[in-house]
Amino acid sequence: MIVAKQVFFFIDKREGTTKDGERYLSLNVLSQNNKKFNFIAKNPKVIEQVSPLNLQRFAKITLVCEFDREFNKERRTSYWNCTLIGVE
């Protein structure tokens, strides 16, 4: 597991519920070199922390993410899974 912090420019946020009834929060942001990223949080503590924030478009925000190495046994491949764990 690797924890990383990075400054982004906020675009928008969306809250919703999956078909399985799991609540999520999606943040759309721009990096310093204008690349668009989307971060998803499913942890209720993170959702409760970020939902009430009144963020303006293109405001600078610091996102804290956790990267975990996951393995797909069927395809015999591995990949990094990124999870949003906080906003500063």
mmCIF file with all atom_site columns, C-alpha atoms in Angstrom:
data_model
loop_
_atom_site.group_PDB
_atom_site.id
_atom_site.type_symbol
_atom_site.label_atom_id
_atom_site.label_alt_id
_atom_site.label_comp_id
_atom_site.label_asym_id
_atom_site.label_entity_id
_atom_site.label_seq_id
_atom_site.pdbx_PDB_ins_code
_atom_site.Cartn_x
_atom_site.Cartn_y
_atom_site.Cartn_z
_atom_site.occupancy
_atom_site.B_iso_or_equiv
_atom_site.pdbx_formal_charge
_atom_site.auth_seq_id
_atom_site.auth_comp_id
_atom_site.auth_asym_id
_atom_site.auth_atom_id
_atom_site.pdbx_PDB_model_num
ATOM 1  C CA . MET A 1 1  ? 0.000   0.000   0.000   1.00 0.00 ? 1  MET A CA 1
ATOM 2  C CA . ILE A 1 2  ? 1.200   3.484   -0.924  1.00 0.00 ? 2  ILE A CA 1
ATOM 3  C CA . VAL A 1 3  ? -0.398  6.726   0.306   1.00 0.00 ? 3  VAL A CA 1
ATOM 4  C CA . ALA A 1 4  ? 0.017   9.829   -1.840  1.00 0.00 ? 4  ALA A CA 1
ATOM 5  C CA . LYS A 1 5  ? -1.040  13.492  -1.715  1.00 0.00 ? 5  LYS A CA 1
ATOM 6  C CA . GLN A 1 6  ? -1.418  15.665  -4.785  1.00 0.00 ? 6  GLN A CA 1
ATOM 7  C CA . VAL A 1 7  ? -2.808  19.125  -5.522  1.00 0.00 ? 7  VAL A CA 1
ATOM 8  C CA . PHE A 1 8  ? -5.526  19.300  -8.194  1.00 0.00 ? 8  PHE A CA 1
ATOM 9  C CA . PHE A 1 9  ? -7.998  21.850  -9.534  1.00 0.00 ? 9  PHE A CA 1
ATOM 10 C CA . PHE A 1 10 ? -11.575 20.960  -8.592  1.00 0.00 ? 10 PHE A CA 1
ATOM 11 C CA . ILE A 1 11 ? -14.128 20.631  -11.426 1.00 0.00 ? 11 ILE A CA 1
ATOM 12 C CA . ASP A 1 12 ? -17.208 19.000  -9.886  1.00 0.00 ? 12 ASP A CA 1
ATOM 13 C CA . LYS A 1 13 ? -18.458 16.278  -7.560  1.00 0.00 ? 13 LYS A CA 1
ATOM 14 C CA . ARG A 1 14 ? -21.296 13.790  -7.789  1.00 0.00 ? 14 ARG A CA 1
ATOM 15 C CA . GLU A 1 15 ? -22.889 11.509  -5.272  1.00 0.00 ? 15 GLU A CA 1
ATOM 16 C CA . GLY A 1 16 ? -24.851 8.410   -6.094  1.00 0.00 ? 16 GLY A CA 1
ATOM 17 C CA . THR A 1 17 ? -25.736 4.851   -5.272  1.00 0.00 ? 17 THR A CA 1
ATOM 18 C CA . THR A 1 18 ? -24.705 1.761   -7.214  1.00 0.00 ? 18 THR A CA 1
ATOM 19 C CA . LYS A 1 19 ? -27.146 -0.944  -8.303  1.00 0.00 ? 19 LYS A CA 1
ATOM 20 C CA . ASP A 1 20 ? -26.019 -2.911  -5.251  1.00 0.00 ? 20 ASP A CA 1
ATOM 21 C CA . GLY A 1 21 ? -27.057 -0.050  -2.961  1.00 0.00 ? 21 GLY A CA 1
ATOM 22 C CA . GLU A 1 22 ? -23.503 1.087   -2.185  1.00 0.00 ? 22 GLU A CA 1
ATOM 23 C CA . ARG A 1 23 ? -23.119 4.850   -1.775  1.00 0.00 ? 23 ARG A CA 1
ATOM 24 C CA . TYR A 1 24 ? -20.236 6.592   -3.589  1.00 0.00 ? 24 TYR A CA 1
ATOM 25 C CA . LEU A 1 25 ? -18.768 10.033  -4.219  1.00 0.00 ? 25 LEU A CA 1
ATOM 26 C CA . SER A 1 26 ? -17.031 10.963  -7.459  1.00 0.00 ? 26 SER A CA 1
ATOM 27 C CA . LEU A 1 27 ? -14.639 13.922  -7.780  1.00 0.00 ? 27 LEU A CA 1
ATOM 28 C CA . ASN A 1 28 ? -13.612 15.251  -11.182 1.00 0.00 ? 28 ASN A CA 1
ATOM 29 C CA . VAL A 1 29 ? -10.367 17.214  -11.101 1.00 0.00 ? 29 VAL A CA 1
ATOM 30 C CA . LEU A 1 30 ? -7.644  18.630  -13.346 1.00 0.00 ? 30 LEU A CA 1
ATOM 31 C CA . SER A 1 31 ? -3.950  18.077  -12.716 1.00 0.00 ? 31 SER A CA 1
ATOM 32 C CA . GLN A 1 32 ? -1.363  20.851  -12.878 1.00 0.00 ? 32 GLN A CA 1
ATOM 33 C CA . ASN A 1 33 ? -0.702  19.952  -16.545 1.00 0.00 ? 33 ASN A CA 1
ATOM 34 C CA . ASN A 1 34 ? -4.437  19.964  -17.489 1.00 0.00 ? 34 ASN A CA 1
ATOM 35 C CA . LYS A 1 35 ? -5.109  16.222  -17.482 1.00 0.00 ? 35 LYS A CA 1
ATOM 36 C CA . LYS A 1 36 ? -8.551  15.234  -16.249 1.00 0.00 ? 36 LYS A CA 1
ATOM 37 C CA . PHE A 1 37 ? -8.912  12.612  -13.494 1.00 0.00 ? 37 PHE A CA 1
ATOM 38 C CA . ASN A 1 38 ? -11.842 11.085  -11.654 1.00 0.00 ? 38 ASN A CA 1
ATOM 39 C CA . PHE A 1 39 ? -11.494 9.791   -8.097  1.00 0.00 ? 39 PHE A CA 1
ATOM 40 C CA . ILE A 1 40 ? -14.140 7.643   -6.408  1.00 0.00 ? 40 ILE A CA 1
ATOM 41 C CA . ALA A 1 41 ? -14.679 7.263   -2.667  1.00 0.00 ? 41 ALA A CA 1
ATOM 42 C CA . LYS A 1 42 ? -16.860 4.507   -1.207  1.00 0.00 ? 42 LYS A CA 1
ATOM 43 C CA . ASN A 1 43 ? -15.783 4.876   2.417   1.00 0.00 ? 43 ASN A CA 1
ATOM 44 C CA . PRO A 1 44 ? -18.673 6.495   4.396   1.00 0.00 ? 44 PRO A CA 1
ATOM 45 C CA . LYS A 1 45 ? -16.235 8.592   6.491   1.00 0.00 ? 45 LYS A CA 1
ATOM 46 C CA . VAL A 1 46 ? -14.675 10.121  3.367   1.00 0.00 ? 46 VAL A CA 1
ATOM 47 C CA . ILE A 1 47 ? -18.094 10.764  1.811   1.00 0.00 ? 47 ILE A CA 1
ATOM 48 C CA . GLU A 1 48 ? -19.268 12.532  4.989   1.00 0.00 ? 48 GLU A CA 1
ATOM 49 C CA . GLN A 1 49 ? -16.058 14.611  5.034   1.00 0.00 ? 49 GLN A CA 1
ATOM 50 C CA . VAL A 1 50 ? -16.227 15.735  1.388   1.00 0.00 ? 50 VAL A CA 1
ATOM 51 C CA . SER A 1 51 ? -20.003 16.056  0.771   1.00 0.00 ? 51 SER A CA 1
ATOM 52 C CA . PRO A 1 52 ? -20.616 19.204  2.823   1.00 0.00 ? 52 PRO A CA 1
ATOM 53 C CA . LEU A 1 53 ? -17.573 21.022  1.379   1.00 0.00 ? 53 LEU A CA 1
ATOM 54 C CA . ASN A 1 54 ? -18.604 23.993  -0.710  1.00 0.00 ? 54 ASN A CA 1
ATOM 55 C CA . LEU A 1 55 ? -15.904 23.870  -3.396  1.00 0.00 ? 55 LEU A CA 1
ATOM 56 C CA . GLN A 1 56 ? -15.780 26.345  -6.243  1.00 0.00 ? 56 GLN A CA 1
ATOM 57 C CA . ARG A 1 57 ? -14.830 25.383  -9.748  1.00 0.00 ? 57 ARG A CA 1
ATOM 58 C CA . PHE A 1 58 ? -11.049 25.425  -10.377 1.00 0.00 ? 58 PHE A CA 1
ATOM 59 C CA . ALA A 1 59 ? -10.250 25.834  -6.669  1.00 0.00 ? 59 ALA A CA 1
ATOM 60 C CA . LYS A 1 60 ? -7.070  24.077  -5.555  1.00 0.00 ? 60 LYS A CA 1
ATOM 61 C CA . ILE A 1 61 ? -7.664  20.979  -3.429  1.00 0.00 ? 61 ILE A CA 1
ATOM 62 C CA . THR A 1 62 ? -5.301  18.363  -2.067  1.00 0.00 ? 62 THR A CA 1
ATOM 63 C CA . LEU A 1 63 ? -6.437  14.768  -2.498  1.00 0.00 ? 63 LEU A CA 1
ATOM 64 C CA . VAL A 1 64 ? -5.069  11.915  -0.413  1.00 0.00 ? 64 VAL A CA 1
ATOM 65 C CA . CYS A 1 65 ? -5.146  8.574   -2.235  1.00 0.00 ? 65 CYS A CA 1
ATOM 66 C CA . GLU A 1 66 ? -4.205  5.038   -1.347  1.00 0.00 ? 66 GLU A CA 1
ATOM 67 C CA . PHE A 1 67 ? -2.732  2.726   -3.977  1.00 0.00 ? 67 PHE A CA 1
ATOM 68 C CA . ASP A 1 68 ? -2.993  -1.043  -3.503  1.00 0.00 ? 68 ASP A CA 1
ATOM 69 C CA . ARG A 1 69 ? -1.576  -3.753  -5.738  1.00 0.00 ? 69 ARG A CA 1
ATOM 70 C CA . GLU A 1 70 ? -4.317  -6.170  -6.798  1.00 0.00 ? 70 GLU A CA 1
ATOM 71 C CA . PHE A 1 71 ? -4.117  -9.387  -8.780  1.00 0.00 ? 71 PHE A CA 1
ATOM 72 C CA . ASN A 1 72 ? -6.526  -10.833 -11.312 1.00 0.00 ? 72 ASN A CA 1
ATOM 73 C CA . LYS A 1 73 ? -6.119  -14.600 -11.021 1.00 0.00 ? 73 LYS A CA 1
ATOM 74 C CA . GLU A 1 74 ? -8.149  -15.346 -14.147 1.00 0.00 ? 74 GLU A CA 1
ATOM 75 C CA . ARG A 1 75 ? -6.035  -13.169 -16.430 1.00 0.00 ? 75 ARG A CA 1
ATOM 76 C CA . ARG A 1 76 ? -2.806  -13.588 -14.433 1.00 0.00 ? 76 ARG A CA 1
ATOM 77 C CA . THR A 1 77 ? -2.233  -9.855  -14.348 1.00 0.00 ? 77 THR A CA 1
ATOM 78 C CA . SER A 1 78 ? -1.785  -7.268  -11.629 1.00 0.00 ? 78 SER A CA 1
ATOM 79 C CA . TYR A 1 79 ? -2.767  -3.619  -11.451 1.00 0.00 ? 79 TYR A CA 1
ATOM 80 C CA . TRP A 1 80 ? -2.782  -0.674  -9.065  1.00 0.00 ? 80 TRP A CA 1
ATOM 81 C CA . ASN A 1 81 ? -6.122  0.214   -7.507  1.00 0.00 ? 81 ASN A CA 1
ATOM 82 C CA . CYS A 1 82 ? -6.484  3.869   -6.420  1.00 0.00 ? 82 CYS A CA 1
ATOM 83 C CA . THR A 1 83 ? -8.896  4.807   -3.623  1.00 0.00 ? 83 THR A CA 1
ATOM 84 C CA . LEU A 1 84 ? -9.673  8.328   -2.416  1.00 0.00 ? 84 LEU A CA 1
ATOM 85 C CA . ILE A 1 85 ? -9.163  8.392   1.364   1.00 0.00 ? 85 ILE A CA 1
ATOM 86 C CA . GLY A 1 86 ? -9.286  12.124  2.130   1.00 0.00 ? 86 GLY A CA 1
ATOM 87 C CA . VAL A 1 87 ? -9.362  15.747  1.019   1.00 0.00 ? 87 VAL A CA 1
ATOM 88 C CA . GLU A 1 88 ? -7.297  18.525  2.591   1.00 0.00 ? 88 GLU A CA 1
#
